[in-house]
Coordinates of C-alpha atoms and ligand atoms in Angstrom, one line a residue:
M1135 CA 0.0 0.0 0.0
L1136 CA 1.3 3.4 -0.9
Q1137 CA 1.3 5.9 1.9
W1138 CA 1.8 9.6 1.2
K1139 CA 4.5 11.3 3.3
D1140 CA 5.2 15.0 3.5
E1141 CA 8.7 14.4 2.3
Y1142 CA 7.3 13.4 -1.1
S1143 CA 6.0 16.9 -1.6
I1144 CA 7.9 18.9 -4.2
G1145 CA 6.3 22.2 -3.0
V1146 CA 4.2 22.8 -6.1
E1147 CA 0.7 22.3 -5.0
I1148 CA -0.9 21.2 -8.3
I1149 CA 1.8 18.6 -8.9
D1150 CA 1.7 17.3 -5.3
E1151 CA -2.1 16.9 -5.6
Q1152 CA -1.7 15.0 -8.8
H1153 CA 1.0 12.7 -7.2
K1154 CA -1.4 12.0 -4.4
H1155 CA -4.0 11.0 -7.0
L1156 CA -1.5 8.6 -8.6
F1157 CA -1.0 7.0 -5.2
E1158 CA -4.8 6.6 -5.0
I1159 CA -5.0 4.9 -8.3
G1160 CA -2.0 2.6 -7.3
N1161 CA -3.8 1.7 -4.1
R1162 CA -6.9 0.8 -6.0
I1163 CA -4.8 -1.9 -7.7
Y1164 CA -3.7 -3.0 -4.3
D1165 CA -7.3 -3.2 -3.0
L1166 CA -8.3 -5.2 -6.1
L1167 CA -5.6 -7.7 -5.4
E1168 CA -6.6 -8.0 -1.7
N1169 CA -10.3 -8.3 -2.6
Y1170 CA -11.4 -11.9 -2.3
L1171 CA -15.0 -11.2 -3.1
Y1172 CA -14.4 -10.8 -6.8
V1173 CA -14.1 -14.1 -8.6
D1174 CA -13.3 -12.3 -11.9
K1175 CA -11.1 -9.2 -11.7
Y1176 CA -10.5 -8.8 -15.4
D1177 CA -12.9 -5.9 -16.1
K1178 CA -11.7 -4.1 -12.9
I1179 CA -8.0 -4.2 -13.7
V1180 CA -8.7 -3.1 -17.3
E1181 CA -10.6 -0.1 -16.0
I1182 CA -7.9 0.8 -13.5
I1183 CA -5.1 0.6 -16.1
H1184 CA -7.1 2.8 -18.5
E1185 CA -7.6 5.3 -15.8
L1186 CA -3.9 5.2 -14.8
S1187 CA -2.9 5.7 -18.5
D1188 CA -5.3 8.7 -18.9
Y1189 CA -4.4 10.3 -15.7
T1190 CA -0.7 9.8 -16.2
K1191 CA -0.8 11.6 -19.5
Y1192 CA -2.7 14.5 -17.9
H1193 CA -0.2 14.6 -15.1
F1194 CA 2.9 14.5 -17.3
K1195 CA 1.4 17.4 -19.4
S1196 CA 1.0 19.5 -16.2
E1197 CA 4.6 18.7 -15.2
E1198 CA 6.0 19.4 -18.6
D1199 CA 4.2 22.7 -18.7
Y1200 CA 5.5 23.6 -15.3
M1201 CA 9.1 22.6 -16.3
I1202 CA 8.9 24.8 -19.4
Q1203 CA 7.6 27.6 -17.3
I1204 CA 10.5 27.5 -14.8
R1205 CA 13.0 26.7 -17.6
Y1206 CA 13.9 23.5 -15.9
P1207 CA 17.3 22.3 -17.5
K1208 CA 16.5 18.6 -17.4
Y1209 CA 13.1 19.0 -19.1
L1210 CA 14.1 16.9 -22.1
S1211 CA 15.3 13.9 -20.2
Q1212 CA 12.1 14.0 -18.1
K1213 CA 10.0 14.2 -21.2
V1214 CA 11.8 11.1 -22.6
E1215 CA 11.1 9.2 -19.4
H1216 CA 7.4 10.3 -19.4
D1217 CA 6.9 9.1 -23.0
D1218 CA 8.7 5.9 -22.1
F1219 CA 6.4 5.2 -19.2
I1220 CA 3.3 5.9 -21.1
G1221 CA 4.5 3.4 -23.7
K1222 CA 5.0 0.8 -20.9
I1223 CA 1.5 1.3 -19.5
E1224 CA 0.1 0.9 -23.0
E1225 CA 2.1 -2.3 -23.5
I1226 CA 0.8 -4.0 -20.4
D1227 CA -0.3 -7.3 -21.9
L1228 CA -3.6 -8.6 -20.5
K1229 CA -4.1 -11.5 -22.8
D1230 CA -2.7 -14.0 -20.3
L1231 CA -4.3 -12.3 -17.3
D1232 CA -6.9 -15.1 -16.9
K1233 CA -4.3 -17.8 -16.5
D1234 CA -3.5 -16.4 -13.0
Q1235 CA -5.2 -13.1 -12.3
D1236 CA -3.7 -12.5 -8.9
K1237 CA -0.2 -13.1 -10.1
H1238 CA -0.6 -10.7 -13.0
I1239 CA -2.3 -8.1 -10.9
R1240 CA 0.6 -8.4 -8.3
D1241 CA 3.1 -7.9 -11.2
I1242 CA 1.3 -4.8 -12.4
L1243 CA 1.1 -3.5 -8.8
T1244 CA 4.8 -3.9 -8.3
F1245 CA 5.6 -2.2 -11.5
V1246 CA 3.2 0.7 -10.8
F1247 CA 4.3 1.2 -7.2
N1248 CA 8.0 1.1 -8.1
W1249 CA 7.5 3.5 -10.9
V1250 CA 5.4 6.0 -8.9
L1251 CA 7.8 6.2 -6.1
E1252 CA 10.9 6.3 -8.3
H1253 CA 9.3 9.0 -10.5
I1254 CA 8.4 11.2 -7.6
L1255 CA 11.3 10.6 -5.3
K1256 CA 14.2 10.5 -7.8
K1257 CA 13.0 12.7 -10.6
D1258 CA 10.3 15.1 -9.6
K1259 CA 12.1 15.9 -6.4
L1260 CA 14.9 17.4 -8.5
I1261 CA 12.4 20.0 -9.8
K1262 CA 12.0 21.3 -6.3
A1263 CA 13.7 24.6 -6.1
Ligands
FE2_2160 FE1 5.2 13.5 -11.5

């Protein structure tokens, strides 16, 4: 489970709020994995991944606009990473999901949690003035 900490804040309110929302989406994958009431989780995981993809694009656009506005020197390398991550979300292969839903959802969860934390802590923190 992802828990927001004050130290994750980069001090730009709009971006901090968006990062918190990314945590929420990540935690929804966690809740889905832990939920034993659903026999079939396929539709739910597809829905969450679509939402993650849409929201991430929106978030990256905000971040890129902000970096341009402050003339952030590492803007281009951030942009490359952003595009790369969007590619990775879109490449998530769900065709084998039904073989072992929980294993696949756990793999997706690990990928998303690692990325969210890495993105915020290692990259976005550098934007902080
Ligand atoms: Fe970010």
